[in-house]
Coordinates of C-alpha atoms in Angstrom, one line a residue:
M1434 CA -6.3 23.5 -22.8
K1435 CA -8.6 24.1 -19.8
Y1436 CA -8.3 21.5 -17.0
Y1437 CA -11.1 20.5 -14.7
G1438 CA -10.4 18.3 -11.7
Y1439 CA -6.8 18.1 -12.5
A1440 CA -4.2 20.8 -11.6
G1441 CA -2.9 20.4 -15.1
K1442 CA 0.9 20.4 -14.5
I1443 CA 3.7 17.9 -14.2
L1444 CA 6.7 18.9 -12.2
R1445 CA 10.0 17.2 -13.1
I1446 CA 12.9 17.7 -10.8
N1447 CA 16.5 16.7 -11.5
L1448 CA 18.3 16.3 -8.2
T1449 CA 21.7 15.8 -9.8
K1450 CA 21.6 19.1 -11.7
R1451 CA 19.3 20.8 -9.2
D1452 CA 17.0 22.1 -11.9
F1453 CA 13.4 21.5 -12.8
S1454 CA 10.8 21.8 -15.5
I1455 CA 7.0 22.3 -15.5
K1456 CA 4.9 20.9 -18.3
N1457 CA 1.3 20.4 -19.1
L1458 CA -0.4 17.2 -18.1
E1459 CA -0.8 15.0 -21.2
K1460 CA -4.4 14.4 -22.3
D1461 CA -3.7 10.8 -23.3
L1462 CA -2.5 10.1 -19.8
M1463 CA -5.8 11.4 -18.3
I1464 CA -8.0 9.5 -20.7
N1465 CA -6.2 6.1 -20.5
F1466 CA -4.8 6.1 -16.9
L1467 CA -7.0 8.6 -15.0
G1468 CA -4.6 9.7 -12.2
G1469 CA -2.6 8.7 -9.2
R1470 CA -1.5 5.0 -9.4
G1471 CA -2.4 4.9 -13.1
F1472 CA -0.2 7.8 -13.9
N1473 CA 2.7 6.4 -12.0
S1474 CA 2.5 2.9 -13.4
K1475 CA 2.4 4.2 -17.0
R1476 CA 5.3 6.6 -16.3
L1477 CA 7.4 3.8 -14.7
F1478 CA 6.9 1.5 -17.6
D1479 CA 7.8 4.2 -20.1
E1480 CA 10.8 5.8 -18.3
I1481 CA 12.5 3.2 -16.2
P1482 CA 14.7 0.9 -18.2
P1483 CA 14.5 -2.9 -17.5
K1484 CA 16.9 -4.4 -15.0
I1485 CA 18.2 -1.2 -13.5
D1486 CA 19.5 -1.1 -9.9
P1487 CA 16.7 0.4 -7.9
L1488 CA 19.1 2.4 -5.7
S1489 CA 20.9 3.9 -8.7
P1490 CA 20.3 7.5 -10.0
E1491 CA 18.5 5.9 -13.0
N1492 CA 15.6 5.0 -10.8
K1493 CA 12.8 7.6 -10.6
L1494 CA 10.6 8.4 -7.6
I1495 CA 7.2 9.6 -8.6
F1496 CA 4.4 11.1 -6.6
S1497 CA 0.9 11.5 -8.1
T1498 CA -2.6 12.6 -6.9
G1499 CA -6.0 12.1 -8.5
P1500 CA -8.6 14.3 -10.2
L1501 CA -10.9 14.4 -7.1
V1502 CA -8.1 15.4 -4.7
G1503 CA -8.3 19.1 -3.6
T1504 CA -12.1 19.2 -4.2
M1505 CA -14.9 18.7 -1.7
F1506 CA -15.3 15.1 -2.7
P1507 CA -15.4 13.1 0.6
T1508 CA -12.2 11.1 1.3
A1509 CA -10.3 12.3 -1.8
S1510 CA -7.0 12.9 0.1
R1511 CA -4.5 10.4 -1.1
F1512 CA -1.3 10.1 -3.1
N1513 CA 0.7 7.2 -4.6
V1514 CA 4.5 7.2 -4.6
S1515 CA 6.1 4.7 -7.0
A1516 CA 9.6 3.6 -8.2
K1517 CA 11.3 0.3 -8.9
S1518 CA 11.5 -1.4 -5.5
P1519 CA 14.8 -2.1 -3.8
Q1520 CA 13.0 -4.6 -1.7
T1521 CA 11.5 -6.7 -4.4
N1522 CA 13.2 -5.6 -7.6
I1523 CA 9.9 -5.2 -9.3
L1524 CA 7.2 -2.5 -9.3
G1525 CA 7.3 -0.5 -6.1
D1526 CA 4.3 1.5 -5.0
S1527 CA 2.7 2.8 -1.9
N1528 CA -0.3 5.0 -1.0
A1529 CA -1.1 7.3 1.9
G1530 CA -3.7 9.8 3.1
G1531 CA -3.5 12.9 5.2
H1532 CA -3.1 16.5 3.7
F1533 CA 0.0 16.3 1.5
A1534 CA -1.9 15.3 -1.7
S1535 CA -4.4 18.2 -1.5
E1536 CA -1.5 20.6 -0.9
M1537 CA 0.3 19.2 -3.9
K1538 CA -2.8 20.0 -6.0
Y1539 CA -3.0 23.5 -4.6
A1540 CA 0.6 24.0 -5.5
G1541 CA -0.4 23.2 -9.0
Y1542 CA 0.8 19.6 -9.7
D1543 CA -0.8 16.3 -10.5
Q1544 CA 2.5 14.5 -10.6
I1545 CA 6.0 15.2 -9.3
I1546 CA 8.9 13.2 -10.9
L1547 CA 12.2 13.0 -9.0
E1548 CA 15.2 12.1 -11.1
G1549 CA 19.0 11.6 -10.4
R1550 CA 20.7 11.9 -7.1
S1551 CA 21.8 14.9 -5.0
K1552 CA 25.5 15.0 -4.0
E1553 CA 24.6 16.2 -0.5
P1554 CA 21.6 15.6 1.7
I1555 CA 18.9 18.1 0.8
Y1556 CA 15.2 18.6 1.2
L1557 CA 12.8 20.3 -1.3
Y1558 CA 10.6 23.2 -0.6
I1559 CA 7.9 23.6 -3.2
N1560 CA 5.8 26.8 -2.9
D1561 CA 3.6 27.0 -6.0
D1562 CA 6.0 27.6 -8.9
S1563 CA 9.0 28.2 -6.7
I1564 CA 11.2 25.1 -6.1
E1565 CA 14.1 25.4 -3.6
F1566 CA 16.9 22.8 -3.0
L1567 CA 17.7 23.3 0.8
D1568 CA 20.5 21.8 2.9
A1569 CA 19.4 18.9 5.0
K1570 CA 22.6 18.0 6.8
H1571 CA 21.0 19.1 10.1
L1572 CA 18.0 16.8 9.4
W1573 CA 20.0 13.7 8.5
G1574 CA 19.6 11.1 11.2
K1575 CA 16.5 12.7 12.7
D1576 CA 13.4 10.7 13.2
V1577 CA 10.2 11.5 11.3
Y1578 CA 8.5 13.5 14.0
E1579 CA 11.6 15.6 14.9
C1580 CA 12.4 16.3 11.2
D1581 CA 8.8 17.5 10.6
R1582 CA 9.1 19.9 13.6
I1583 CA 12.5 21.3 12.5
I1584 CA 11.4 21.9 8.8
K1585 CA 8.3 23.8 9.9
K1586 CA 10.4 25.9 12.3
D1587 CA 13.0 26.5 9.7
L1588 CA 10.4 27.6 7.1
G1589 CA 8.4 29.5 9.7
D1590 CA 5.1 28.0 8.7
K1591 CA 3.3 25.2 10.6
S1592 CA 0.7 24.8 7.8
I1593 CA 3.3 23.4 5.4
Q1594 CA 2.7 19.8 4.5
T1595 CA 5.6 17.3 4.4
V1596 CA 6.6 13.8 3.4
I1597 CA 9.7 12.6 5.3
I1598 CA 12.0 9.5 5.6
G1599 CA 13.4 8.3 8.9
P1600 CA 16.8 7.0 9.9
A1601 CA 16.0 3.5 8.7
A1602 CA 15.9 4.7 5.1
E1603 CA 19.2 6.6 5.5
N1604 CA 20.8 3.4 6.8
G1605 CA 19.7 1.5 3.7
V1606 CA 17.0 -0.7 5.3
K1607 CA 15.2 -2.1 2.2
F1608 CA 11.7 -1.7 3.5
A1609 CA 11.8 1.9 4.7
G1610 CA 8.7 4.1 3.9
I1611 CA 7.8 7.7 3.3
F1612 CA 5.6 9.4 6.0
A1613 CA 3.1 12.2 5.6
N1614 CA 1.5 14.0 8.5
L1615 CA 3.9 12.1 10.8
M1616 CA 2.0 8.8 10.9
R1617 CA 0.4 8.4 7.5
A1618 CA 2.7 5.8 6.1
A1619 CA 3.4 5.0 2.5
A1620 CA 5.5 2.2 3.8
R1621 CA 5.3 -0.8 1.5
T1622 CA 8.0 -1.8 -1.0
G1623 CA 10.8 0.5 0.2
M1624 CA 9.9 3.8 -1.4
G1625 CA 11.7 5.6 1.5
T1626 CA 14.8 3.7 0.7
V1627 CA 14.7 5.0 -2.9
M1628 CA 14.2 8.5 -1.6
A1629 CA 17.2 8.1 0.7
S1630 CA 19.3 6.8 -2.2
K1631 CA 18.7 10.2 -3.8
N1632 CA 19.9 12.0 -0.7
L1633 CA 16.5 13.5 -0.3
K1634 CA 15.3 13.7 3.3
A1635 CA 11.9 15.4 2.8
I1636 CA 9.6 17.4 0.6
A1637 CA 7.8 20.4 2.1
I1638 CA 5.0 21.8 0.0
K1639 CA 2.6 24.7 0.1
G1640 CA 0.1 25.8 -2.5
S1641 CA -2.2 28.8 -3.0
K1642 CA -4.1 27.7 -6.2
S1643 CA -7.5 26.2 -6.5
I1644 CA -9.2 23.3 -8.4
E1645 CA -12.1 23.8 -10.7
V1646 CA -14.6 21.1 -11.5
A1647 CA -16.4 20.8 -14.9
N1648 CA -20.0 20.8 -13.6
P1649 CA -20.2 22.2 -10.1
K1650 CA -24.0 21.7 -9.7
K1651 CA -23.9 18.0 -10.8
F1652 CA -20.7 17.5 -8.7
E1653 CA -22.3 18.9 -5.6
K1654 CA -25.5 16.8 -6.1
I1655 CA -23.4 13.6 -6.4
I1656 CA -21.5 14.5 -3.3
E1657 CA -24.7 15.0 -1.3
E1658 CA -25.9 11.5 -2.4
I1659 CA -22.6 9.9 -1.5
E1660 CA -22.4 11.6 1.9
E1661 CA -25.9 10.5 2.8
E1662 CA -24.9 6.9 1.8
I1663 CA -21.8 7.0 3.9
Y1664 CA -23.6 8.4 7.0
N1665 CA -26.3 5.8 6.7
H1666 CA -23.9 2.9 6.1
P1667 CA -23.8 0.2 8.8
Q1668 CA -20.0 0.4 8.9
Y1669 CA -20.0 4.2 9.6
W1670 CA -19.9 4.1 13.4
P1671 CA -17.7 1.1 13.9
R1672 CA -15.2 2.6 11.5
R1673 CA -15.4 6.0 13.1
K1674 CA -14.9 4.5 16.5
M1675 CA -12.2 1.9 15.8
G1676 CA -10.9 2.4 12.2
T1677 CA -9.7 -0.8 10.7
T1678 CA -8.8 -2.2 14.1
R1679 CA -12.5 -3.1 14.3
I1680 CA -11.8 -6.3 12.3
L1681 CA -9.3 -7.9 14.7
L1682 CA -11.9 -9.7 16.7
P1683 CA -14.0 -10.8 13.7
V1684 CA -10.9 -12.1 11.9
N1685 CA -9.9 -14.0 15.0
A1686 CA -13.5 -15.4 15.3
M1687 CA -13.5 -16.5 11.6
G1688 CA -10.2 -18.3 12.3
F1689 CA -7.7 -16.6 9.9
L1690 CA -5.8 -14.2 12.2
P1691 CA -2.1 -15.0 11.6
T1692 CA -0.8 -15.9 15.1
R1693 CA 2.7 -16.8 16.0
H1694 CA 3.9 -16.5 12.4
F1695 CA 1.0 -18.3 10.8
T1696 CA 1.4 -21.4 13.0
S1697 CA -2.1 -20.8 14.3
T1698 CA -5.1 -18.7 13.2
V1699 CA -6.6 -18.0 16.6
F1700 CA -5.1 -15.8 19.2
E1701 CA -6.0 -16.4 22.8
F1702 CA -5.3 -12.8 23.8
A1703 CA -7.3 -11.2 20.9
E1704 CA -9.7 -9.4 23.2
N1705 CA -6.8 -7.8 25.2
V1706 CA -5.3 -6.3 22.0
S1707 CA -8.5 -5.5 20.1
G1708 CA -9.8 -2.3 18.5
E1709 CA -12.5 -2.4 21.2
K1710 CA -9.9 -2.4 24.0
L1711 CA -8.0 0.4 22.3
A1712 CA -11.2 2.5 22.0
E1713 CA -12.3 1.9 25.6
E1714 CA -9.0 2.5 27.4
Y1715 CA -6.7 4.6 25.2
N1716 CA -8.4 6.6 22.5
I1717 CA -9.3 10.2 23.3
K1718 CA -10.4 11.7 19.9
V1719 CA -10.9 10.9 16.2
R1720 CA -8.9 12.4 13.4
G1721 CA -9.6 12.6 9.6
C1722 CA -7.8 13.1 6.4
F1723 CA -8.5 16.1 4.1
S1724 CA -12.1 16.4 3.1
C1725 CA -13.1 13.3 5.0
I1726 CA -16.6 12.8 6.7
L1727 CA -15.6 9.5 8.2
P1728 CA -12.7 10.4 10.5
C1729 CA -11.5 6.8 11.2
S1730 CA -8.1 7.6 12.6
R1731 CA -7.8 8.0 16.3
F1732 CA -5.5 9.7 18.8
Y1733 CA -4.5 7.6 21.8
I1734 CA -2.6 8.2 25.1
I1735 CA -1.1 5.7 27.5
K1736 CA -1.8 7.1 30.9
E1737 CA -0.4 4.4 33.2
G1738 CA 2.4 1.8 33.4
K1739 CA 5.8 1.5 31.8
Y1740 CA 4.9 3.5 28.7
A1741 CA 2.9 6.2 30.4
G1742 CA 3.0 9.4 28.4
L1743 CA 3.3 7.7 25.0
Y1744 CA 0.8 9.1 22.5
G1745 CA 0.1 8.9 18.8
E1746 CA -2.3 8.4 16.0
G1747 CA -4.0 5.1 15.0
P1748 CA -2.9 2.4 14.8
E1749 CA -4.6 0.6 12.0
Y1750 CA -5.4 -3.2 11.9
E1751 CA -2.2 -4.2 10.1
P1752 CA 0.4 -2.8 12.6
L1753 CA -1.8 -3.6 15.6
S1754 CA -2.2 -7.3 14.7
S1755 CA 1.4 -7.5 13.4
F1756 CA 2.9 -6.5 16.8
T1757 CA 0.4 -8.6 18.8
A1758 CA -0.9 -11.9 17.3
R1759 CA 1.8 -12.3 14.6
V1760 CA 4.7 -12.1 17.2
G1761 CA 2.7 -13.7 20.0
N1762 CA 2.5 -10.6 22.1
G1763 CA -0.7 -10.2 24.3
N1764 CA 0.3 -6.8 25.8
L1765 CA -1.4 -3.9 24.0
Q1766 CA 1.0 -1.3 25.4
V1767 CA 4.0 -3.1 24.1
A1768 CA 2.4 -3.1 20.6
L1769 CA 1.7 0.6 20.8
K1770 CA 5.3 1.2 21.8
A1771 CA 6.5 -1.0 18.8
I1772 CA 4.3 0.9 16.4
D1773 CA 5.5 4.2 17.6
M1774 CA 9.1 3.1 17.1
V1775 CA 8.5 1.9 13.5
N1776 CA 6.7 5.2 12.6
K1777 CA 9.5 7.4 14.0
L1778 CA 12.3 5.3 12.5
G1779 CA 10.4 5.1 9.2
L1780 CA 9.9 1.3 8.8
D1781 CA 7.2 -0.8 7.2
A1782 CA 5.3 -2.3 10.1
I1783 CA 4.2 -5.4 8.2
T1784 CA 7.6 -6.4 6.9
T1785 CA 9.3 -5.6 10.3
A1786 CA 6.9 -7.8 12.1
E1787 CA 7.3 -10.6 9.6
C1788 CA 11.1 -10.5 10.0
I1789 CA 10.8 -10.6 13.8
S1790 CA 8.2 -13.4 13.8
W1791 CA 10.1 -15.4 11.3
A1792 CA 13.2 -15.2 13.4
M1793 CA 11.1 -16.2 16.5
E1794 CA 9.8 -19.3 14.7
C1795 CA 13.3 -20.2 13.6
Y1796 CA 14.4 -19.8 17.3
E1797 CA 11.5 -21.9 18.6
K1798 CA 12.4 -24.6 16.1
G1799 CA 16.0 -24.5 17.3
W1800 CA 17.3 -23.3 13.9
L1801 CA 18.6 -20.1 15.5
K1802 CA 20.4 -20.0 18.9
K1803 CA 20.9 -17.1 21.3
N1804 CA 24.5 -16.5 20.1
D1805 CA 23.1 -16.2 16.5
V1806 CA 20.8 -13.3 17.5
D1807 CA 23.0 -11.1 19.6
G1808 CA 22.1 -12.9 22.8
L1809 CA 18.4 -12.1 22.6
D1810 CA 15.7 -14.5 23.8
L1811 CA 13.4 -14.8 20.8
T1812 CA 10.6 -16.8 22.5
W1813 CA 7.1 -15.8 21.3
G1814 CA 6.0 -12.4 22.5
N1815 CA 9.2 -11.4 24.3
E1816 CA 8.9 -7.7 24.8
E1817 CA 12.6 -6.9 25.0
A1818 CA 13.4 -8.9 21.8
I1819 CA 10.6 -7.2 19.8
L1820 CA 11.6 -3.7 20.7
K1821 CA 15.4 -4.4 20.5
L1822 CA 15.1 -6.0 17.0
I1823 CA 13.1 -3.0 15.7
E1824 CA 16.0 -0.7 16.8
K1825 CA 18.7 -3.1 15.5
I1826 CA 16.9 -3.4 12.1
S1827 CA 16.7 0.4 11.7
K1828 CA 20.4 0.7 12.4
R1829 CA 21.5 -2.4 10.5
E1830 CA 23.2 -3.5 13.7
G1831 CA 24.2 -7.1 14.4
F1832 CA 21.3 -9.6 13.7
G1833 CA 19.2 -6.6 12.6
D1834 CA 21.5 -6.2 9.6
I1835 CA 20.5 -9.8 8.5
L1836 CA 16.8 -8.8 8.7
A1837 CA 17.1 -5.3 7.2
D1838 CA 16.7 -6.6 3.6
G1839 CA 13.4 -8.4 4.3
V1840 CA 12.5 -12.0 5.2
K1841 CA 13.3 -13.5 1.8
K1842 CA 16.9 -12.2 1.8
A1843 CA 17.3 -13.1 5.5
A1844 CA 16.4 -16.7 4.8
E1845 CA 18.8 -16.8 1.8
K1846 CA 21.6 -15.2 3.8
L1847 CA 21.3 -17.7 6.7
G1848 CA 20.4 -20.7 4.6
I1849 CA 17.5 -21.6 6.9
G1850 CA 13.7 -21.1 7.0
K1851 CA 13.1 -20.4 3.3
E1852 CA 10.0 -22.5 3.4
I1853 CA 8.5 -20.4 6.2
A1854 CA 9.5 -17.0 4.9
M1855 CA 6.1 -15.5 4.4
H1856 CA 6.4 -13.4 1.3
V1857 CA 5.3 -13.4 -2.4
K1858 CA 7.9 -12.0 -4.9
G1859 CA 9.9 -10.6 -1.9
L1860 CA 7.1 -8.6 -0.2
E1861 CA 5.9 -9.9 3.1
I1862 CA 2.3 -11.2 3.5
I1863 CA -0.2 -9.2 5.5
Q1864 CA -2.4 -10.1 8.5
A1865 CA -4.8 -12.5 6.9
D1866 CA -4.1 -16.2 6.5
P1867 CA -4.8 -17.0 2.8
R1868 CA -6.2 -20.4 3.7
G1869 CA -9.0 -18.7 5.6
A1870 CA -9.8 -16.0 3.1
K1871 CA -9.1 -17.4 -0.4
G1872 CA -9.9 -14.4 -2.4
Y1873 CA -7.4 -12.4 -0.4
G1874 CA -4.9 -15.2 -0.9
L1875 CA -5.3 -15.1 -4.7
G1876 CA -4.9 -11.4 -4.4
Y1877 CA -1.4 -11.9 -2.8
V1878 CA -0.4 -14.3 -5.5
V1879 CA -1.1 -12.0 -8.4
A1880 CA -0.7 -8.5 -7.0
S1881 CA 1.7 -6.4 -9.0
R1882 CA 3.8 -5.3 -6.0
G1883 CA 4.1 -8.7 -4.2
A1884 CA 2.0 -10.1 -1.4
D1885 CA -0.5 -7.4 -0.9
H1886 CA -4.2 -7.1 -0.1
L1887 CA -4.8 -3.5 -1.3
R1888 CA -4.4 -4.3 -5.0
S1889 CA -7.6 -6.3 -4.9
E1890 CA -9.1 -6.1 -1.4
P1891 CA -12.0 -8.6 -2.0
F1892 CA -13.7 -7.5 1.2
M1893 CA -17.0 -8.7 -0.1
E1894 CA -16.0 -12.4 0.2
L1895 CA -16.1 -11.9 4.0
S1896 CA -19.9 -11.5 3.7
D1897 CA -20.1 -15.3 3.0
D1898 CA -23.2 -14.3 1.0
P1899 CA -23.8 -16.6 -2.0
K1900 CA -26.4 -14.2 -3.5
K1901 CA -23.8 -11.6 -4.0
G1902 CA -21.5 -14.0 -5.9
E1903 CA -24.4 -15.2 -8.0
K1904 CA -25.5 -11.6 -8.8
L1905 CA -22.0 -10.3 -9.7
F1906 CA -20.3 -13.3 -11.2
G1907 CA -22.9 -16.0 -11.7
I1908 CA -21.0 -18.1 -9.2
P1909 CA -22.4 -18.2 -5.6
E1910 CA -19.1 -19.5 -4.2
A1911 CA -17.2 -16.4 -5.3
T1912 CA -18.3 -14.5 -2.2
I1913 CA -17.8 -17.4 0.3
R1914 CA -14.4 -17.1 1.8
L1915 CA -13.5 -20.7 2.2
E1916 CA -14.6 -21.7 -1.3
Y1917 CA -12.2 -21.6 -4.3
K1918 CA -14.6 -21.4 -7.2
G1919 CA -15.2 -18.0 -8.7
K1920 CA -12.2 -16.4 -7.0
G1921 CA -10.5 -15.6 -10.4
K1922 CA -13.6 -13.5 -11.3
L1923 CA -13.8 -11.9 -7.9
V1924 CA -10.2 -10.9 -7.7
S1925 CA -9.9 -9.5 -11.3
Y1926 CA -13.1 -7.5 -10.7
C1927 CA -11.9 -6.1 -7.4
E1928 CA -8.4 -5.4 -8.9
D1929 CA -9.9 -3.3 -11.6
W1930 CA -12.0 -1.5 -9.0
C1931 CA -9.1 -0.8 -6.7
A1932 CA -7.0 0.5 -9.6
I1933 CA -9.7 3.1 -10.2
V1934 CA -9.9 4.0 -6.5
D1935 CA -6.1 4.4 -6.3
S1936 CA -6.1 6.5 -9.4
L1937 CA -8.9 8.8 -8.2
E1938 CA -7.0 8.8 -4.9
V1939 CA -10.0 8.4 -2.7
C1940 CA -10.1 6.2 0.4
K1941 CA -10.4 2.5 -0.4
N1942 CA -12.1 1.7 2.9
V1943 CA -15.1 3.9 1.9
A1944 CA -15.1 3.6 -1.9
E1945 CA -14.5 -0.1 -2.3
N1946 CA -14.9 -1.9 1.1
M1947 CA -18.1 -0.1 1.8
E1948 CA -19.0 -0.3 -1.9
I1949 CA -19.8 3.4 -2.1
L1950 CA -18.2 4.1 -5.5
P1951 CA -18.9 1.3 -8.0
F1952 CA -17.9 1.7 -11.7
D1953 CA -21.1 3.4 -12.8
K1954 CA -21.0 5.9 -9.9
A1955 CA -17.3 6.6 -10.5
A1956 CA -18.1 7.4 -14.2
E1957 CA -20.7 10.0 -13.0
V1958 CA -18.2 11.6 -10.6
I1959 CA -15.4 11.6 -13.1
E1960 CA -17.6 13.4 -15.7
A1961 CA -18.8 16.0 -13.3
A1962 CA -15.3 16.7 -12.0
T1963 CA -13.2 16.5 -15.2
G1964 CA -15.6 16.6 -18.1
L1965 CA -14.3 13.3 -19.4
K1966 CA -17.4 11.4 -20.7
L1967 CA -17.2 7.8 -19.6
N1968 CA -19.6 5.0 -18.7
G1969 CA -19.1 2.3 -16.1
N1970 CA -17.6 -0.1 -18.7
D1971 CA -15.1 2.6 -19.8
V1972 CA -14.0 3.1 -16.2
R1973 CA -13.5 -0.6 -15.6
K1974 CA -11.5 -0.8 -18.8
I1975 CA -9.1 1.9 -17.5
G1976 CA -8.7 -0.2 -14.3
E1977 CA -7.9 -3.2 -16.5
R1978 CA -5.4 -1.2 -18.5
I1979 CA -3.6 -0.2 -15.3
I1980 CA -3.4 -3.8 -14.1
N1981 CA -2.0 -4.9 -17.5
I1982 CA 0.7 -2.2 -17.7
E1983 CA 1.8 -3.1 -14.2
R1984 CA 1.9 -6.8 -15.2
A1985 CA 4.0 -5.8 -18.2
F1986 CA 6.5 -4.1 -15.9
L1987 CA 6.8 -7.3 -13.9
I1988 CA 7.1 -9.5 -17.1
R1989 CA 9.9 -7.2 -18.3
E1990 CA 11.7 -7.8 -15.0
G1991 CA 11.4 -11.6 -15.4
I1992 CA 8.3 -12.4 -13.5
R1993 CA 6.4 -15.4 -14.9
K1994 CA 3.7 -17.9 -13.8
E1995 CA 6.1 -19.8 -11.4
H1996 CA 6.4 -16.6 -9.3
D1997 CA 2.7 -16.4 -8.8
T1998 CA 2.6 -18.6 -5.8
L1999 CA 2.4 -18.8 -2.0
P2000 CA 4.7 -20.2 0.7
K2001 CA 4.5 -24.0 1.1
R2002 CA 2.7 -23.9 4.5
F2003 CA -0.5 -22.5 2.9
L2004 CA -0.4 -25.0 0.0
E2005 CA 0.3 -28.2 2.0
E2006 CA -0.7 -27.7 5.7
P2007 CA -4.4 -27.3 6.5
I2008 CA -5.4 -24.7 9.2
P2009 CA -4.9 -26.6 12.4
S2010 CA -7.7 -25.3 14.6
G2011 CA -10.6 -22.8 14.9
V2012 CA -13.6 -22.2 12.6
S2013 CA -11.5 -22.5 9.4
K2014 CA -9.9 -25.8 10.6
G2015 CA -8.9 -28.1 7.7
S2016 CA -8.9 -25.4 5.0
I2017 CA -6.0 -25.3 2.5
F2018 CA -5.2 -23.0 -0.5
E2019 CA -6.0 -24.5 -3.9
L2020 CA -3.5 -22.5 -5.9
E2021 CA -3.6 -24.0 -9.4
K2022 CA -7.4 -24.0 -9.8
M2023 CA -7.8 -20.4 -8.7
L2024 CA -4.8 -19.1 -10.6
N2025 CA -5.9 -20.7 -13.9
E2026 CA -9.4 -19.2 -13.5
Y2027 CA -7.7 -15.8 -12.9
Y2028 CA -5.5 -16.1 -15.9
E2029 CA -8.5 -17.1 -18.0
E2030 CA -10.5 -14.1 -16.8
R2031 CA -7.5 -11.7 -17.4
E2032 CA -6.7 -13.3 -20.9
W2033 CA -3.2 -14.0 -19.8
S2034 CA -1.3 -17.2 -20.8
K2035 CA -1.9 -20.2 -18.5
K2036 CA 1.6 -21.4 -19.4
T2037 CA 3.6 -18.2 -18.7
G2038 CA 1.3 -15.6 -17.1
I2039 CA 2.1 -13.2 -19.9
P2040 CA -0.9 -11.2 -21.3
Y2041 CA -2.1 -12.3 -24.7
R2042 CA -1.1 -10.0 -27.6
E2043 CA -4.8 -9.4 -28.5
K2044 CA -5.6 -8.3 -24.9
L2045 CA -2.8 -5.8 -25.0
K2046 CA -4.1 -4.5 -28.4
E2047 CA -7.6 -4.2 -27.0
L2048 CA -6.3 -2.1 -24.2
N2049 CA -4.4 0.2 -26.5
L2050 CA -1.1 -1.0 -25.0
E2051 CA 0.7 -1.3 -28.4
N2052 CA 3.9 0.2 -26.8
V2053 CA 4.0 -2.8 -24.4
I2054 CA 3.9 -5.1 -27.5
E2055 CA 6.7 -3.2 -29.1
Q2056 CA 8.9 -3.3 -26.0
F2057 CA 8.3 -7.0 -25.5
E2058 CA 9.2 -7.7 -29.1
K2059 CA 12.3 -5.6 -28.9
I2060 CA 13.7 -7.5 -25.9
G2061 CA 12.6 -10.9 -27.1
I2062 CA 9.6 -11.6 -24.8
E2063 CA 7.2 -14.0 -26.6
M2064 CA 3.5 -13.5 -26.5
E2065 CA 0.8 -15.9 -27.5

């Protein structure tokens, strides 16, 4: 079979036996799950038994790319890495850009499946069809940057691409990530912790093959159209200059910037820590991922002060606002230092900041005393406490050990602050208060990996444009951020869209936020690249299928309607001040509308049998029946 768009091969590596096999990519997988995240979610459901220990050798760690990666399609540079999560005990999955994914395609692989556990620390060197299991004892304990440098020196090739875990993962921190190109973090849900449990420090990869597309002339024409649209988009220059940090000030102005652990939604020092401030005083150049024409990452240097000489890439909005507004810190240089630390140590910035800010709120309320937290002063914004806790978490040292399993477990261990632990299904909430952006809030409630915005990213609700809601959903309120009506339709629509974007492995900021690649356009691109003949409805159906198989994974692990919720603060306490003052999250109304749209039971949250049949997910029905899960 001739493959277009795809590399056409699956690499399966057994770390216990130190052997591997290479097989052809299954046609059914391409047609029904498209690529990247879709491939991984299907593979996890089929090959991971229910209720396994995520840190056991039975868990599998899977990397996948999409059919546009390795081509000239703009922004097609990403990969998904998935496993059962040690942080949440449900589906674990994360996504990153850079250059690793394209190199993986050039080495010949659409998917790499890692099984078992090595007896000793190793790293893998994949060079086309050659797979080497190399000693990593000298790398164990090294931070991400140092490890990358040593591997490239050892292999004598600076052009090799890597994914690496840091010391936090080795020490068993449950929210450790995997890092590509040093600072491109696949950090959510503890995928680095799974990699460490397999005694695998890194993967180095190099490829010499090429990717063919089915219809080069048509493919080139579509790319020219899309590039013109990107260059002429009103978000092009703000994104190029500031990346996602451009939204910090607007989010603050709209009154939903989580400040001092969601006790406020307006940060008085927002201008001092904004994307504009970063661009004016610290950024020196832009950087882009493979095949990107909108290089939104930035390189910064601190030239003066306590942290003079510190340099790095980014940061994006999430880590920047996490280590400023969320922890009550108004000093931009302290935030840059904190972000540099979490990158080197290999931590998820969002979860780390939630754990620290949760502890700070407990301290401010008098629930924690100095002698409970290793003598640290946890008043809001305390520089020493923020940086010291990052280090302690990464080492599982003292109070850091309490926080190293995530905020949900920390509250359970200490028996305090459960009601203010800001998570859904064990994954910490991002930097947008759900009371001030209700589509985003509903996205956290139902996302298949826990509190997460990237599963739905309903960016269009921030337009507050009722005409858009009327046109797309027949409900004007759907695209007004403080309204609850129509959010079920909005979130299910955007979830299907994001599932496609994550499966093609293109950049979500461009494809979905900037609305460059709607379903119809995606169908055209897919046909030109792969030869698969699909229309817009077919493409959306693939997205819906991915959402449902991920839900089936969660259902199999015991997730039901009662787990689709938010912390009490958002359901009972109105926003205290600012433009969004008085707003509260109307959970039941939005959730029921979402279930209705999805054709899932309003009693249990389980997909209806007929919906699973319609999506050709008969194997899900068989598994549910086998283990006694009742469907309506």
